[in-house]
Every structure is written in structure tokens, then in C-alpha cells.
Amino acid sequence: MKRKPDNEILNEGLIDQALVAEEEEIKSRKFKYGTLATVFTVIFIIAIILVNVLLGYMTERFVWEFDMTKEQLFDISEDTKEVIDDMTREVTITVLADETVFRDAEQMLSNVYEILQRYEALGGGKIKVRYVNPNMNPKIFEQYNTLGDLGNNYLIVESDLRMKSMSPNSLYNIKVDEESNISYFVGIRAEQQLTSALLFVTQESVNTACWLRGHGEDYSKTQLDSILNKMNYDTQVIILAQDEIPEECTLLIINAPETDYGPDEIEKLDAFFKRGGDAIVALSPETSVALTNLNSFFEEWGVRYRSEFVLDNYQSISNMPFYVVPTITNIKNVTDRLNTKNYYALVPGCMPIELTSTETSNHNLAVLMSSSRRSYSKDLNEITLGYDYDEANDPSGPFNMCVISEYLATDKNMNYTRGDILFCSAGMISDTVLQASNYLNGQFVEHVLDYISEYSDGVVIPDKNFESTMLNLLSWQSRLVLYIVVIALPLL
């Protein structure tokens, strides 16, 4: 075997050394870059964790969440934020359930959970939300026994002044199907209820609304009671012939009396209004006895109920002329915030209200609702003969359907006294129309109460609906659809 020259062996050795050195350098660079990459990766992961923890804390503390729901179900209004900012007392919201029941619910209770989180965050320490499982802590009911019957999932809002309870159903707008009698949720009103409760438990004093009894009045209006509760009124019933009107009472409700009031009762009413009291007066066309004393007293406020029935074949619903859809007058601070473009009110069984010239000089009147020019009225004694318009005998519209009369007086020191009466028909505040989300009656009453009560701490927050409102067609609209769909399109 031929031996390699020494110079070749030397060159091969140098090459091997160079390769080894290059490999060592490559390994060194890989180790260096690998170490740097590992360090940067670790730092990046730690930073992500820290940012995630910080965002989680800030989200919990300040509710940094975006409400992506179409209806903005969890968005808190500026009115509520202002109420919370102005609070000077601490408030505790106790939920009678385990927190997981609300947090992990599919929809209804989880919606309330999200809203409660936002209230606690906006409170900045002034609002505390706690969850107490009543099955594990049954004595919790004893702590709140003054609130009446409570159950699982109830909410209790309390301060050092007073407390208020809310059932879970009261946080939602519930609709009842007339045919199947099945109830279902159509919207959420948790913000209205919670904000009203905050005002109720933090105010120094609370107003009272009194239902009058003794003359066959209807005082079982649960929906109107619900509205009064939302507006932070305590409610009670008094018999005017026997009882004095309490000093804390600021609102009277006279709903469909069947017999006349006596002179002593009229004097009590007069004294109440002259000290700045307010009232809702709703008469019914079904009353067969003349309310002479009561109507004479109302004439001092500038109004007179006519013993007639308002009918309208043009601006009514379901082709029933006595289900009249009124035109709502836009009056600042009273009705100007109502959505009259997309919704309308309904007044079944309406009596026309005539404006007289017999009121005293201290009264101002405003018509809030009126019927269309195509409406007409019939005498109550003749309505049983039919609803058809008799051009020769039936007065034609428009008619006043809802009127507000305001009493304003000042003394020598320029201190003023103001009292308001809302005059309407009993059908306008019936449970059927007040609970229907597709009518404006409920919101109308809320806004008017907010005005006449001078309740500076009151707040009206619209419900947030889950679904599109049912389309209701006026009589003329339904006939137009009939002509187009049944006649015009087939011919075309």
C-alpha cells in the first residue's frame, strides 16, 4: 500500500481541525440563539400571563366588556350612571341564590348576572352584590321577613334606610298569549327596576299613592301598581268617607267610581289638591249613576266628562271602532320622549273630555290625547243599538281623550304650590293595555307620572326587547292590505 505524502496528511489534519472548529462555532451560535429564543419566549409568555391577569382584574373591576348584543341588553344608561354617581349611601344587593345559578344559566338569569356586575363596577365600592344560597342559609328569610313572601332567585336592595325586594320575573317584560294563556319573556327591564330600587332605598323620604275606595272604585289594577312601584311609590287603599288623606300621600287614584262623592269627601279632595297633591282620575262609561258632585268639582279644574262613547272606524284596531287609537300631543317634559312614530296607544271604552271655561285662573290645561277627525261619539244610552255612524245625530271628532290640568298658586313670599290631575278613561289604564309591550300606554303613564309628581329622583328607562314587536294594523291599514293582497295583486 502506497503511503500518502506528509504534506497531504498535514492538509487533511488541518481540514479536520477547521471542520471541528466550524462545527463548534455553529453549535455555539445555535446555543446562543436558542437560549435567546427561549428567554424571549419565556418573557413573552410571562407578559401574556401578566396582561391577561391585569385585563381580567380590570374587566372585573371596571367591566371592560363590549356589549355585542343587537339589543344592547347590558348597556347601562346615562341616567343610571348619574344616579349611581350621586349616591351618598352604600347599598347592598342580596341575591337569594348561589352565584353559579345566575352565572351559569343559559340566558335569563345570566343576563341579570351580567347587569349586576356592571352595577357593582360602576358603584366604585358604593354597591356590593352578594349571593346567598337560601337552601344552605334558611335563616336569611328571617332577616327579610318584613318584605313579605320571598323565594329563590329574589333580589333584595337595601341601605341603612330601607330595603326593597324584586322577584326574578319583575326584571323581565312578560307577555301572555291571549289564546293559549302561555307566558313568555319579550324583554328585560332589570335596569329600570334596579335603578328605581337604588333611588328608593337611598332617598330620605318616599311618596305614597292612595287608591280611593267607598264608591265601587276599581282598585285592583296590578299593572298600574307595578308602574307605581317602578316610580318608587308606596301604595295603600283608603276609604275617603272614613279616613283622612295621609300627609305622606302625594298621589290619589280615582278609578271608575260607580256612585257619587259626598260634600265632605269633595272638601278633602279640594284641601289635598291645594297643598300640591296630584291625581289620576279615570272614569268609566259603564257608570249608570250621574256623578254630579264629582263632575262639578272637576269643572273647577276645567274639564267635563260627556256621557258619550268615542268611536272610530278609521283609527282603531281589529275593526272594532271602540278600540280607539289616539293621537298623542308632543308636549315638552311630558310626552316628547315617547316613540310615537313606531308605537301607538290604545284607549278602549273612551269618554270624550270637554274643556270648559269654568276653571279658576290658577289652572292650566293641556290635551295629551285626542281622536281623529273621522271619529264620532254616541250617547251611552244609544250605544246598545249599534256602532254605525249616524251623520244626523252623532257628533263628529276630534275629541279630547286625555287631559292634564295643572293647579299653580304662589304666596306673598313667592313660594309656589303645584298640583296636577291626569283626566282619562278607565280603559286607558286597564291591565290589558298597560301590560302589552306593543302599546304605548305603560310608557305614557310612566312619563306623565314622572312629570306630574315632580319626583326629581324618578327615572324612566325603557325596556330592552328580545324580539320584534308584533305588528298591529289600524283599521284603514288592514283594509289597505286587503285591497292590495287580495284584489290588486291577483288582478296584476
XYZ file of C-alpha atoms in Angstrom:
492
model
C 0.000 0.000 0.000
C 1.318 3.347 -1.079
C 1.839 5.838 1.732
C 0.381 9.375 1.461
C 2.805 12.210 1.322
C 3.359 14.089 4.551
C 2.001 17.318 3.112
C -1.355 15.659 2.247
C -1.620 14.192 5.733
C -0.928 17.621 7.159
C -3.558 19.230 4.960
C -6.157 16.634 5.936
C -5.404 17.279 9.600
C -5.823 20.997 9.144
C -9.086 20.466 7.298
C -10.396 18.226 10.070
C -9.442 20.818 12.667
C -11.168 23.535 10.666
C -14.314 21.431 10.335
C -14.322 20.690 14.033
C -13.827 24.371 14.830
C -16.634 25.324 12.439
C -18.926 22.739 13.999
C -18.094 24.085 17.453
C -18.830 27.635 16.290
C -22.147 26.542 14.748
C -23.067 24.730 17.952
C -22.110 27.823 19.938
C -24.256 30.058 17.733
C -27.193 27.611 17.953
C -26.874 27.504 21.704
C -26.607 31.280 21.863
C -29.627 31.896 19.605
C -31.588 29.025 21.150
C -31.007 30.443 24.608
C -32.077 33.902 23.477
C -35.185 32.478 21.788
C -36.042 30.531 24.930
C -35.546 33.597 27.110
C -37.672 35.751 24.800
C -40.356 33.044 24.664
C -40.450 32.797 28.448
C -40.589 36.591 28.776
C -43.361 36.761 26.158
C -45.404 34.054 27.905
C -44.948 35.766 31.276
C -46.001 39.083 29.718
C -49.091 37.469 28.180
C -49.993 35.946 31.549
C -49.494 39.262 33.358
C -51.525 41.172 30.761
C -54.244 38.526 30.926
C -54.352 38.726 34.737
C -54.395 42.520 34.601
C -57.175 42.605 31.997
C -59.124 40.040 33.993
C -58.855 42.204 37.093
C -59.714 45.386 35.206
C -62.652 43.668 33.485
C -63.977 42.532 36.841
C -63.274 45.885 38.464
C -64.439 48.198 35.686
C -66.447 45.832 33.458
C -64.251 46.244 30.387
C -66.559 44.204 28.198
C -68.200 45.021 24.901
C -71.954 44.522 24.636
C -72.242 42.846 21.236
C -75.946 42.019 21.585
C -78.118 43.646 18.953
C -80.500 44.997 21.583
C -77.654 46.281 23.830
C -79.107 44.267 26.705
C -76.252 45.000 29.081
C -75.620 48.621 28.199
C -76.142 50.896 31.230
C -77.856 54.207 30.504
C -76.514 57.616 31.427
C -79.483 58.089 33.795
C -78.365 55.099 35.843
C -74.750 56.224 35.862
C -75.865 59.635 37.125
C -77.960 58.023 39.866
C -75.004 55.897 40.990
C -72.619 58.858 40.909
C -74.977 60.893 43.106
C -75.421 58.147 45.703
C -74.163 59.083 49.156
C -75.140 55.843 50.891
C -73.766 52.350 50.496
C -76.151 49.777 49.038
C -76.086 46.003 49.194
C -77.837 43.873 46.577
C -78.514 40.410 48.002
C -79.361 37.654 45.528
C -81.136 34.689 47.124
C -79.303 32.061 45.116
C -75.900 30.517 44.705
C -73.779 32.627 42.359
C -73.387 29.724 39.938
C -77.170 29.619 39.428
C -77.070 33.088 37.868
C -73.614 32.970 36.329
C -74.005 29.622 34.565
C -77.637 29.998 33.496
C -78.281 29.774 29.763
C -79.934 33.151 29.297
C -82.463 34.734 31.652
C -80.627 34.750 34.975
C -77.245 35.124 33.280
C -78.489 38.400 31.763
C -79.236 39.684 35.256
C -75.829 38.444 36.433
C -74.068 40.495 33.750
C -76.065 43.606 34.647
C -75.374 43.198 38.376
C -71.658 43.005 37.615
C -71.862 46.344 35.842
C -73.747 47.975 38.714
C -71.142 46.809 41.200
C -68.316 48.050 38.983
C -69.948 51.434 38.386
C -70.589 51.805 42.115
C -66.897 52.059 42.863
C -67.396 50.470 46.274
C -70.800 52.032 46.973
C -72.665 48.987 45.611
C -71.957 45.478 46.855
C -73.528 42.387 45.267
C -73.638 39.217 47.342
C -75.131 35.788 46.643
C -76.682 33.778 49.474
C -77.970 30.273 48.888
C -81.241 30.130 50.892
C -81.177 26.328 50.883
C -77.873 26.422 52.754
C -78.818 29.514 54.797
C -82.582 29.278 55.519
C -82.369 31.930 58.245
C -81.813 34.543 55.530
C -85.607 34.706 55.117
C -85.976 35.726 58.770
C -83.653 38.654 58.149
C -86.018 39.990 55.474
C -89.398 38.871 56.868
C -90.772 42.427 56.672
C -90.644 42.197 52.868
C -93.319 39.507 52.753
C -93.043 36.241 50.852
C -89.631 35.761 49.284
C -88.330 32.889 47.214
C -85.265 31.565 45.465
C -83.634 33.947 42.960
C -85.243 37.037 44.526
C -83.177 40.224 44.709
C -83.105 42.484 47.782
C -81.729 46.010 47.529
C -81.028 47.590 50.908
C -79.369 50.543 52.589
C -79.310 51.746 56.181
C -82.653 53.495 55.496
C -84.882 50.841 53.960
C -84.993 47.808 51.700
C -86.876 46.625 48.639
C -87.332 43.172 47.122
C -87.779 42.133 43.498
C -88.940 38.826 42.103
C -86.948 37.444 39.151
C -90.000 37.803 36.896
C -90.254 41.537 37.680
C -86.890 42.012 35.957
C -88.406 40.980 32.627
C -91.200 42.131 30.384
C -93.601 39.190 30.210
C -96.301 38.783 27.611
C -99.287 36.461 27.875
C -100.695 34.873 24.723
C -104.426 35.504 24.810
C -105.319 32.272 23.003
C -103.037 29.778 24.737
C -102.649 31.732 28.005
C -98.923 30.929 27.867
C -96.495 33.485 29.307
C -93.156 34.200 27.674
C -90.370 36.747 28.029
C -90.223 39.504 25.413
C -87.763 41.934 27.009
C -85.647 42.821 30.008
C -86.376 45.661 32.423
C -83.730 44.912 35.043
C -82.085 48.324 34.748
C -85.360 50.184 35.378
C -86.106 48.025 38.413
C -82.608 48.148 39.890
C -82.124 51.879 39.394
C -85.546 52.642 40.853
C -84.664 50.433 43.809
C -81.398 52.329 44.334
C -83.345 55.580 44.454
C -85.961 54.092 46.767
C -83.504 52.843 49.391
C -81.257 55.923 49.366
C -83.828 58.741 49.484
C -84.624 60.418 52.777
C -88.388 60.200 52.188
C -90.736 58.180 49.968
C -94.004 59.275 48.355
C -97.251 57.377 48.762
C -100.056 56.754 46.268
C -103.545 56.151 47.687
C -106.308 54.250 45.906
C -109.714 55.671 46.891
C -112.483 53.293 47.904
C -116.056 53.549 49.052
C -117.891 54.172 45.784
C -117.346 50.945 43.882
C -113.971 52.070 42.521
C -111.743 49.558 40.810
C -108.512 49.451 42.815
C -107.199 46.051 41.670
C -105.047 47.343 38.812
C -101.948 45.215 39.225
C -100.192 46.713 36.207
C -100.705 50.277 37.417
C -99.453 49.189 40.834
C -96.387 47.790 39.106
C -95.772 51.121 37.384
C -96.218 52.997 40.674
C -93.736 50.630 42.251
C -91.242 51.324 39.471
C -91.720 55.034 40.098
C -90.901 54.433 43.792
C -94.357 54.942 45.271
C -95.633 53.097 48.279
C -99.300 52.239 47.688
C -102.222 51.923 50.061
C -106.015 51.977 50.000
C -108.169 54.475 51.906
C -111.913 54.978 52.255
C -112.329 58.697 51.780
C -115.619 58.891 53.691
C -113.931 57.460 56.793
C -110.243 58.287 56.503
C -108.229 61.428 56.174
C -105.774 61.629 53.304
C -102.350 60.857 54.860
C -99.773 63.629 54.909
C -97.262 61.430 53.113
C -99.742 60.822 50.285
C -98.793 62.743 47.147
C -100.945 60.921 44.578
C -104.605 59.881 44.586
C -106.123 57.363 42.187
C -109.841 57.639 41.432
C -110.618 54.755 39.125
C -114.123 54.111 37.798
C -116.341 55.129 40.757
C -119.905 53.879 40.433
C -121.560 56.300 42.884
C -121.123 59.987 43.603
C -118.867 61.509 46.262
C -120.351 63.396 49.203
C -119.659 67.052 50.128
C -117.243 66.082 52.925
C -115.247 63.942 50.521
C -115.106 66.762 47.977
C -113.740 69.077 50.688
C -110.998 66.562 51.467
C -110.101 66.369 47.784
C -110.008 70.153 47.497
C -107.716 70.503 50.524
C -105.430 67.778 49.193
C -105.004 69.449 45.804
C -104.482 72.889 47.284
C -101.490 71.578 49.222
C -99.954 70.370 45.957
C -101.336 66.854 45.640
C -101.643 65.046 42.314
C -104.179 62.550 40.999
C -105.117 60.139 38.252
C -108.837 60.332 37.507
C -110.190 57.605 35.222
C -113.936 57.415 34.689
C -115.817 54.590 33.026
C -118.689 54.924 30.528
C -120.312 51.934 32.219
C -121.232 54.052 35.262
C -125.021 54.384 35.230
C -125.372 56.914 38.076
C -124.659 60.597 37.478
C -121.581 61.742 39.405
C -122.950 65.232 39.989
C -120.717 66.387 42.856
C -117.577 64.871 41.417
C -118.158 66.301 37.948
C -118.914 69.753 39.376
C -115.606 69.624 41.221
C -113.765 68.580 38.055
C -115.256 71.578 36.241
C -113.268 73.821 38.598
C -110.229 72.174 37.028
C -111.589 72.954 33.557
C -112.868 69.572 32.389
C -116.213 67.841 31.952
C -116.769 64.194 31.050
C -119.529 63.774 28.482
C -121.881 60.804 28.797
C -120.854 59.527 25.396
C -118.744 56.808 23.804
C -115.922 57.710 21.375
C -115.900 55.515 18.246
C -113.630 55.497 15.223
C -113.890 53.262 12.155
C -110.692 54.694 10.710
C -108.158 54.949 13.573
C -108.892 51.859 15.639
C -107.699 48.253 15.757
C -109.167 44.872 14.852
C -112.065 46.588 13.084
C -113.524 47.428 16.484
C -114.460 51.138 16.488
C -114.479 51.369 20.296
C -110.772 50.348 20.453
C -109.652 53.844 19.532
C -106.037 54.720 18.727
C -105.465 58.323 19.850
C -103.108 60.964 18.543
C -100.602 61.866 21.264
C -99.710 65.539 21.555
C -95.991 66.258 21.753
C -95.514 68.272 24.957
C -92.074 69.000 26.361
C -91.172 67.097 29.524
C -94.415 65.128 29.324
C -94.777 63.143 26.093
C -91.857 64.336 23.975
C -89.727 61.259 24.752
C -92.333 58.732 23.617
C -91.666 56.789 20.416
C -94.915 57.751 18.696
C -93.516 57.003 15.218
C -93.306 53.245 15.703
C -95.797 52.657 18.511
C -99.214 53.893 19.493
C -101.527 53.900 22.497
C -104.934 52.298 22.751
C -107.981 53.628 24.628
C -110.913 51.201 24.691
C -114.232 52.493 26.006
C -113.285 56.164 25.967
C -115.446 59.053 27.140
C -114.903 62.453 25.484
C -113.495 65.116 27.813
C -114.773 68.603 27.197
C -112.721 71.662 28.141
C -114.875 74.183 29.993
C -114.360 77.832 30.835
C -115.325 77.352 34.470
C -111.852 76.643 35.849
C -110.192 79.130 38.187
C -107.405 81.386 36.968
C -104.785 79.197 38.679
C -105.288 76.301 36.276
C -103.512 75.435 33.035
C -104.825 72.703 30.750
C -103.170 70.619 28.054
C -104.690 67.936 25.835
C -102.417 64.864 25.781
C -104.546 62.545 23.631
C -107.232 63.183 21.048
C -109.188 61.151 18.498
C -109.047 61.612 14.731
C -111.306 63.868 12.682
C -113.108 60.774 11.425
C -114.134 59.736 14.932
C -117.650 60.216 16.263
C -119.463 59.716 19.548
C -122.689 58.091 20.625
C -124.807 58.663 23.691
C -124.267 55.955 26.273
C -127.955 55.094 26.211
C -127.880 54.544 22.436
C -124.666 52.561 22.113
C -126.545 49.292 22.559
C -128.369 49.970 19.276
C -125.150 49.701 17.256
C -121.847 51.370 16.451
C -122.594 52.621 12.944
C -122.120 56.320 12.351
C -125.328 58.347 12.219
C -124.410 61.564 10.426
C -127.599 63.314 11.543
C -127.310 62.596 15.267
C -123.727 61.589 16.149
C -121.242 64.381 16.986
C -118.043 64.148 14.946
C -114.457 64.386 16.181
C -111.847 65.091 17.102
C -112.499 64.557 20.816
C -110.223 65.091 23.806
C -109.375 61.694 25.276
C -106.767 62.532 27.906
C -106.218 65.930 29.539
C -103.847 67.192 32.207
C -104.916 70.119 34.383
C -102.325 71.886 36.485
C -103.008 73.988 39.567
C -100.380 76.633 40.294
C -100.526 79.192 43.102
C -97.932 81.425 44.792
C -97.944 83.116 48.164
C -96.604 86.536 49.084
C -93.122 85.075 49.567
C -93.198 83.721 46.016
C -93.363 80.110 47.216
C -95.402 78.174 44.689
C -97.740 75.227 45.094
C -98.332 72.948 42.156
C -100.775 70.100 41.747
C -101.715 68.092 38.643
C -104.639 65.872 37.708
C -104.481 63.469 34.784
C -108.033 63.026 33.427
C -108.583 59.931 31.285
C -110.878 56.959 30.795
C -110.621 53.744 32.801
C -109.849 51.720 29.674
C -106.591 53.587 29.145
C -105.102 52.225 32.397
C -106.616 48.742 32.234
C -104.306 45.802 32.875
C -104.755 44.525 29.321
C -103.304 47.576 27.592
C -100.749 48.514 30.269
C -99.049 45.113 30.109
C -98.947 44.969 26.293
C -95.450 45.896 25.104
C -96.753 46.814 21.655
C -98.867 49.672 23.068
C -97.545 52.936 24.477
C -99.965 53.073 27.413
C -97.494 51.866 30.014
C -94.737 54.233 28.938
C -97.248 57.059 28.599
C -98.373 56.657 32.216
C -94.760 56.445 33.410
C -93.742 59.641 31.637
C -96.809 61.549 32.783
C -96.303 60.390 36.378
C -92.677 61.428 36.153
C -93.873 64.914 35.222
C -96.860 65.476 37.480
C -95.238 64.098 40.609
C -92.272 66.492 40.470
C -90.348 63.448 41.594
C -86.892 64.809 40.887
C -85.282 61.494 41.770
C -87.536 59.490 39.481
C -86.159 57.796 36.420
C -87.785 56.188 33.381
C -85.656 53.656 31.499
C -87.226 51.863 28.507
C -87.378 48.075 28.406
C -84.975 46.283 26.078
C -86.866 43.866 23.890
C -85.668 40.421 22.838
C -87.854 40.220 19.767
C -89.512 42.413 17.183
C -92.759 43.890 18.373
C -95.943 42.428 16.944
C -97.227 44.491 14.037
C -100.624 45.963 14.821
C -102.559 47.449 11.932
C -105.103 50.198 12.221
C -108.466 49.583 10.602
C -107.625 51.618 7.494
C -104.234 49.904 7.207
C -105.748 46.423 7.377
C -108.248 47.358 4.670
C -105.418 48.705 2.502
C -103.506 45.426 2.874
C -106.687 43.552 1.968
C -107.169 45.604 -1.206
C -103.557 45.184 -2.311
C -103.049 41.490 -1.475
C -106.479 40.101 -2.248
C -107.569 42.356 -5.151
C -104.761 44.393 -6.730
C -102.006 41.750 -6.917
C -104.212 38.970 -8.345
C -105.538 41.390 -10.980
C -101.997 42.469 -11.808
